[in-house]
Tab-separated table of C-alpha atoms in Angstrom:
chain	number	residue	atom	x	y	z
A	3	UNK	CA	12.300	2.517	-12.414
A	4	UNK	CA	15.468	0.979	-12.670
A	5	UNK	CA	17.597	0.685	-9.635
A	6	UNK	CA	20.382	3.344	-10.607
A	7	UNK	CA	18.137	5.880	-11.977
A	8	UNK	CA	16.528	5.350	-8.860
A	9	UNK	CA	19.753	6.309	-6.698
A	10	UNK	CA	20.450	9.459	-9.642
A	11	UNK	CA	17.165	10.884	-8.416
A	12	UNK	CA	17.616	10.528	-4.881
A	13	UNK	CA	20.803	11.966	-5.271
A	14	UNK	CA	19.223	14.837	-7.518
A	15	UNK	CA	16.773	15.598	-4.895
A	16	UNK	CA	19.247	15.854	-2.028
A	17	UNK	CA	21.471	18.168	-4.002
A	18	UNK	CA	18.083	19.962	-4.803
A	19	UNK	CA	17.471	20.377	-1.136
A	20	UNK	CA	20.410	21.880	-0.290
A	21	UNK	CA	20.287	24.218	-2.954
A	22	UNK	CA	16.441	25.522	-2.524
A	23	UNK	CA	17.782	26.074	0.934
A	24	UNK	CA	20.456	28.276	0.039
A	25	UNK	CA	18.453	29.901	-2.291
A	26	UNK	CA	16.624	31.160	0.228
A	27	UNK	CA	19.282	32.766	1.835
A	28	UNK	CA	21.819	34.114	-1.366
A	29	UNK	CA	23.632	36.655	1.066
A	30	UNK	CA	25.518	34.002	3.093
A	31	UNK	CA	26.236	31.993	0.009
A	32	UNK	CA	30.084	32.350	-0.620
A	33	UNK	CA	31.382	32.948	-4.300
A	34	UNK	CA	34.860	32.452	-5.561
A	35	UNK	CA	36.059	33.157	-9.383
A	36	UNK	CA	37.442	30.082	-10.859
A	37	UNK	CA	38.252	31.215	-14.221
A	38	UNK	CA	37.409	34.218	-16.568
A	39	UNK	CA	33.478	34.575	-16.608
A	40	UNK	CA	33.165	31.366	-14.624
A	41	UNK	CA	32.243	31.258	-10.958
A	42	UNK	CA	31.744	28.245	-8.306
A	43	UNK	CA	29.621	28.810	-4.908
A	44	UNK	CA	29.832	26.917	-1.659
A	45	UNK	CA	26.841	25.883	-2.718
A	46	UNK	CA	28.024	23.854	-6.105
A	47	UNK	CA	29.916	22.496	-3.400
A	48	UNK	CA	27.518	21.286	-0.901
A	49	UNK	CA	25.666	20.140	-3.916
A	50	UNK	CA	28.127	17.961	-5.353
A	51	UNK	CA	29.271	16.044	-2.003
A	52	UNK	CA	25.500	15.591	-1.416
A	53	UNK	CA	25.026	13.822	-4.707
A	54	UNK	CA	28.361	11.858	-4.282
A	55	UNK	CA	27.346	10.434	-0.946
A	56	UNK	CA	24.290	8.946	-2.100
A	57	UNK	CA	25.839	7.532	-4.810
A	58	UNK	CA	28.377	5.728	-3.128
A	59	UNK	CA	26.444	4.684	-0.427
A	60	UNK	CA	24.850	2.408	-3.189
A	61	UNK	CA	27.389	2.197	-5.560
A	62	UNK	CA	31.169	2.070	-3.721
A	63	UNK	CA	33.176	1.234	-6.809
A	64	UNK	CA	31.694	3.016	-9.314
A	65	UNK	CA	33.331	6.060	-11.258
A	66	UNK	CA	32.691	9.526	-10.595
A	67	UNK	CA	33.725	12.585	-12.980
A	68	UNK	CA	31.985	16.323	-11.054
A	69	UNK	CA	32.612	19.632	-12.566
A	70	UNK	CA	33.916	20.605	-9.064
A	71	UNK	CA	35.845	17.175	-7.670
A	72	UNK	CA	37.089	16.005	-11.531
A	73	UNK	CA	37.746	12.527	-11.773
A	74	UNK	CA	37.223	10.111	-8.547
A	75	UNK	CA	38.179	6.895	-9.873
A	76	UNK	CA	36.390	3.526	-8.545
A	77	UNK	CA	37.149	0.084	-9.398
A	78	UNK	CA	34.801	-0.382	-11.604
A	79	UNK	CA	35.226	1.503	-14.383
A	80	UNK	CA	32.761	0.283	-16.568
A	81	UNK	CA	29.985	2.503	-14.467
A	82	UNK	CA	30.424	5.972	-14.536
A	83	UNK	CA	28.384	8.754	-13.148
A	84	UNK	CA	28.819	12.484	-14.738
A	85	UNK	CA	27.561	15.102	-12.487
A	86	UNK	CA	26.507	19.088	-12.712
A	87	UNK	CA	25.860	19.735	-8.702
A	88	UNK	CA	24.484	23.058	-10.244
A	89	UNK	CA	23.960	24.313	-14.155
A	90	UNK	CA	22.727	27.564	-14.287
A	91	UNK	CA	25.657	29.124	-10.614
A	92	UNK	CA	25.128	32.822	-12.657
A	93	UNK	CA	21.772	32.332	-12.689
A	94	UNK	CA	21.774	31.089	-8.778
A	95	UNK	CA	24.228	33.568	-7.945
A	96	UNK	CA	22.084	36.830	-9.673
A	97	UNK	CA	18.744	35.375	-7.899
A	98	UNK	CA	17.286	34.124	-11.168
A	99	UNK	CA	15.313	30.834	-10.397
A	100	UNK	CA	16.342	29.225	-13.604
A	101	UNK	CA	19.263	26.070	-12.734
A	102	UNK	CA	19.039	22.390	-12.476
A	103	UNK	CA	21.202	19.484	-11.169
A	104	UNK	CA	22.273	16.950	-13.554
A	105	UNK	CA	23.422	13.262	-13.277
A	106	UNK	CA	24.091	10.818	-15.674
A	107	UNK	CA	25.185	7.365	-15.680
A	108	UNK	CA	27.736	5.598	-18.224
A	109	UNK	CA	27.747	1.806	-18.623
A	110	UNK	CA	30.906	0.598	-20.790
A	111	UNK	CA	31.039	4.218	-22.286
A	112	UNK	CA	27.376	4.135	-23.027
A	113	UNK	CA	25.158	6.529	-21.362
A	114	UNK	CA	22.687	4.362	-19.898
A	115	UNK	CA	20.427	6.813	-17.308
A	116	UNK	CA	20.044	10.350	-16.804
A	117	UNK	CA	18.369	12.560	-14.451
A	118	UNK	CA	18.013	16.608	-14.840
A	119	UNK	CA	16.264	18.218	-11.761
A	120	UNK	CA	14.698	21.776	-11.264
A	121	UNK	CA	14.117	22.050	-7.338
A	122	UNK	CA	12.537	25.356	-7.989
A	123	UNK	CA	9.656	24.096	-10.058
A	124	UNK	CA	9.999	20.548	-9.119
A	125	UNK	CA	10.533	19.266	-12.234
A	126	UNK	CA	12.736	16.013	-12.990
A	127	UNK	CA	13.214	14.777	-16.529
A	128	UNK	CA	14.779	11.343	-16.394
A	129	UNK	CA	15.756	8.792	-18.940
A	130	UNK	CA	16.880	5.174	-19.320
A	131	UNK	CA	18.290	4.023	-22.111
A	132	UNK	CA	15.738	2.068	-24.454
A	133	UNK	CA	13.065	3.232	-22.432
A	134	UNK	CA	11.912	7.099	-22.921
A	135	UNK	CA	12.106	10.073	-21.741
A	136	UNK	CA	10.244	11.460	-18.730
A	137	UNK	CA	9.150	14.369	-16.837
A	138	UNK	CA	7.621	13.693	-13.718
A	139	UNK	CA	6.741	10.440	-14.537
A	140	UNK	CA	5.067	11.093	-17.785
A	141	UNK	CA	6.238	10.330	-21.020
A	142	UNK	CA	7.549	13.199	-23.293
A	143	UNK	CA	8.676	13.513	-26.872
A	144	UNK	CA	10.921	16.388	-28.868
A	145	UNK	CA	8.441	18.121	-31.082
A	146	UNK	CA	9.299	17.265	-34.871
A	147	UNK	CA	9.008	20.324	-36.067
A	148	UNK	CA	10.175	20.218	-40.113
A	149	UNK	CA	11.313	23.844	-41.248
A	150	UNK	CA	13.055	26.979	-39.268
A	151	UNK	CA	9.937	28.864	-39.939
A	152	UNK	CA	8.127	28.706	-37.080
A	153	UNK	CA	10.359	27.162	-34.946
A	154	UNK	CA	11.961	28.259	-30.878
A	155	UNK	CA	15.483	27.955	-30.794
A	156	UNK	CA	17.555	27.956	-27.629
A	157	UNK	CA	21.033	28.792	-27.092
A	158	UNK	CA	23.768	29.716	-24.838
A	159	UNK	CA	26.503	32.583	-25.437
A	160	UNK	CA	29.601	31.354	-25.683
A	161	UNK	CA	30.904	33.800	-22.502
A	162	UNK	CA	33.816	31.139	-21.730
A	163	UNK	CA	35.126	31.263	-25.231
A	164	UNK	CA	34.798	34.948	-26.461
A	165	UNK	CA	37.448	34.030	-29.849
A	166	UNK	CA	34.220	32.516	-31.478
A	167	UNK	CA	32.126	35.623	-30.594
A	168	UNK	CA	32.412	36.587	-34.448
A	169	UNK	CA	30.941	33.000	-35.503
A	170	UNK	CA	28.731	32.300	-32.772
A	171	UNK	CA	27.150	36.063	-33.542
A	172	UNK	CA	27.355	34.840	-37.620
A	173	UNK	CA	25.408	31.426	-36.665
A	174	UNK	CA	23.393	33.382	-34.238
A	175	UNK	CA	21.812	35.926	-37.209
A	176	UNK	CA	21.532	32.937	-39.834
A	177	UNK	CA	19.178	30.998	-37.851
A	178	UNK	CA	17.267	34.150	-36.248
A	179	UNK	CA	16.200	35.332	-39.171
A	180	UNK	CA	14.725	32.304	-40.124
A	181	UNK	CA	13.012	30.950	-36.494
A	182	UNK	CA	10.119	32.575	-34.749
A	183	UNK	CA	12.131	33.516	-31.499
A	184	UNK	CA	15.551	32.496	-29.614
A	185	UNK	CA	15.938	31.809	-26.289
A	186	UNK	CA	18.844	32.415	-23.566
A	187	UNK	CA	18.175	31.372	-20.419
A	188	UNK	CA	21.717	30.593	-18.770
A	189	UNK	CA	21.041	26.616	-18.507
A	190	UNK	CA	22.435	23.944	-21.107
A	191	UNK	CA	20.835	21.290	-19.080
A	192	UNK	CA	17.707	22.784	-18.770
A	193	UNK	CA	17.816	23.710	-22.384
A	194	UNK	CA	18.722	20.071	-23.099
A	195	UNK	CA	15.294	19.029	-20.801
A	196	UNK	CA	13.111	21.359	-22.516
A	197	UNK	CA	14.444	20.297	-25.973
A	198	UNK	CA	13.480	16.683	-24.956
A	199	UNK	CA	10.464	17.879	-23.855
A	200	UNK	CA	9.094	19.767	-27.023
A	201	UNK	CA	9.156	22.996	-25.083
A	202	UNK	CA	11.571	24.275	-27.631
A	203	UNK	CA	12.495	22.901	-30.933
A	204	UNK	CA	15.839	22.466	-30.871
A	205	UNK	CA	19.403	23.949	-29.237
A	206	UNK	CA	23.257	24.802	-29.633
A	207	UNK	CA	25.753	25.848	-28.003
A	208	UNK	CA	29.753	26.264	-28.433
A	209	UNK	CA	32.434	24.355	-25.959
A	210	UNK	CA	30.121	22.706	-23.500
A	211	UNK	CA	31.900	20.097	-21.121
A	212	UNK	CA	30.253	16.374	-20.459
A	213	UNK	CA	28.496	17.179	-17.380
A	214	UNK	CA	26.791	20.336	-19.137
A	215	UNK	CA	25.400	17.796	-21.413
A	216	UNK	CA	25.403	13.781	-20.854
A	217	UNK	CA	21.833	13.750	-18.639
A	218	UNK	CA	20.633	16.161	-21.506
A	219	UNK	CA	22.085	14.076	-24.198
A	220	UNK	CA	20.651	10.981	-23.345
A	221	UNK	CA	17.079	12.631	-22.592
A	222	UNK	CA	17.135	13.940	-26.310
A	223	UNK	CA	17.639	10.798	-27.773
A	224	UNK	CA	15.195	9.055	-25.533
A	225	UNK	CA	12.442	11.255	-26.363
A	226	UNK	CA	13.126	10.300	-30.184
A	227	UNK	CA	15.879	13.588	-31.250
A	228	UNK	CA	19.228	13.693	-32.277
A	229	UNK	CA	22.382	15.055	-30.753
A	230	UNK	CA	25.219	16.125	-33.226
A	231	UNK	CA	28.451	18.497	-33.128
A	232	UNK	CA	27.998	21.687	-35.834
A	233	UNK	CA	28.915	19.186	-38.727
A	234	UNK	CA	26.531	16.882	-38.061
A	235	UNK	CA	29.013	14.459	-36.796
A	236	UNK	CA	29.978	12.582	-32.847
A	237	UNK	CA	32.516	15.241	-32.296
A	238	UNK	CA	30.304	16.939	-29.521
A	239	UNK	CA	31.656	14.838	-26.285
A	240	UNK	CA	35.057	16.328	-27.369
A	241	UNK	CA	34.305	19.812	-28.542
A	242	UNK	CA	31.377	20.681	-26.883
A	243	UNK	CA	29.837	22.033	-30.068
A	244	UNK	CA	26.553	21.061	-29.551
A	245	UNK	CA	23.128	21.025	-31.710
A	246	UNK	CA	19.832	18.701	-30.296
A	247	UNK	CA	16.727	18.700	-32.085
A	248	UNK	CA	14.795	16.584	-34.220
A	249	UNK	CA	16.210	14.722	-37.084
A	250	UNK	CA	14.164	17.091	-39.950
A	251	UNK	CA	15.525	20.507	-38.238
A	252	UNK	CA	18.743	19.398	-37.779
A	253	UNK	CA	19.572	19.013	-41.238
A	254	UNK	CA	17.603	22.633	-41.646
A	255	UNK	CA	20.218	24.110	-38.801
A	256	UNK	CA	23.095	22.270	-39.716
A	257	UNK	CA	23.206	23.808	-43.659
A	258	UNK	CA	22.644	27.491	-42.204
A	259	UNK	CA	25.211	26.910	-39.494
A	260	UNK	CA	27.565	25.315	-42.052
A	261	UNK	CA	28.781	28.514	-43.522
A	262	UNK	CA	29.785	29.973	-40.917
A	263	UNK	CA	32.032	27.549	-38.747
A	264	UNK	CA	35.368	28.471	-40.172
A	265	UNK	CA	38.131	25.049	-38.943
A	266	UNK	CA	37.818	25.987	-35.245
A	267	UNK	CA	33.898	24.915	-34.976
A	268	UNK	CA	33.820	22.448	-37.739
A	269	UNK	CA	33.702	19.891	-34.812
């Protein structure tokens, strides 16, 4: 394993410790409001130092950008690390056992490693770049599936940006009618993982932010799929409008989504 993946899952199993622990005991978890639909726990919290300790322990210099903290710059910024202490808080918060901890490393703007982690089912999907895609150690590949028909889509809504209800609900219908089954199940990164993992055939979502998706990103495209914006373009990092799935569905989703973008999503 190389060395920094190694520290990203030590770091993703620390933060997973904290939060199993928790988990165990939701009552005295404390829960502010941080923006419309959008929560943060002391938790997240506890997560994200966790992670950022073990990191620079190993790493002093590097770069750090957290959901929580922001941007911690090092003196080295050529090596970045983008962290998720905690996809899925609604989920954590409601008592649903569906969340992950992501981590991924950038090397000269490149993402290099990447490490997703479910502490509840003790799952971790990790990536280096040029190497695969893993979970638990085993190689895994995104299923190449060629037509809609068929196919197991998963999504998230887009509960942050309600404007693009209309569209997302438009996009939503186009490619339902056409798949065997959607799925919502309140993780990107997880969504991401199980995308890389053939579990479901592909995934979108509107406005995600870099740590929703870098770990995810990188585990797609190690396990042999392709990571677009809604036009089939790199715009995704910026917009967050993102679509991951094998290079024959994508073009199948992309002209069904196409129609229904309008200039706000075209991105």
């Amino acid at each position: 394993m190389h060395p920094m993946l190694n520290i990203a899952v030590r770091a993703a199993r620390n933060a997973g410790t904290v939060i199993v622990r928790a988990f165990e005991q939701l009552d005295k978890v404390e829960i502010e409001k941080k923006g419309t639909n959008d929560f943060v726990t002391s938790v997240d919290l506890s997560a994200e130092q966790t992670i950022i300790e073990t990191i620079r322990k190993s790493y002093p210099n590097h770069s750090i950008i957290s959901e929580e903290a922001g941007e911690l710059k090092g003196e080295d910024n050529d090596y970045q690390w983008i962290i998720d202490p905690l996809d899925g808080t609604t989920n954590f918060v409601k008592g649903i056992p569906h969340f992950a901890v992501s981590i991924a490393l950038k090397v000269k703007g490149k993402l290099d490693q990447a490490v997703i982690y479910d502490p509840i089912r003790g799952e971790l999907f990790t990536a280096s770049r040029g190497k695969g895609a893993q979970l638990n150690g085993f190689r895994i590949r995104v299923k190449q599936h060629k037509e809609l028909s068929g196919a197991v889509l998963a999504t998230g809504f887009p509960f942050k940006h309600k404007q693009h209800t209309n569209a997302y609900l438009d996009i939503f219908k186009a490619l339902f009618t056409k798949t065997a089954d959607m799925r919502r199940a309140g993780s990107a990164a997880l969504d991401l993982a199980y995308v890389a993992a053939g579990r479901v055939d592909g995934f979108f979502e509107i406005g995600l932010k870099p740590w929703d998706t870098a770990a995810g990103e990188l585990l797609v495209i190690e396990a042999g799929g392709l990571v677009t914006d809604f036009s089939g373009g790199h715009g995704h990092a910026k917009s967050g409008n993102t679509v991951a799935t094998s290079s024959r569905l994508l073009k199948e989703m992309l002209k069904d989504m196409r129609p229904h973008l309008g200039e706000a999503l075209s991105k």
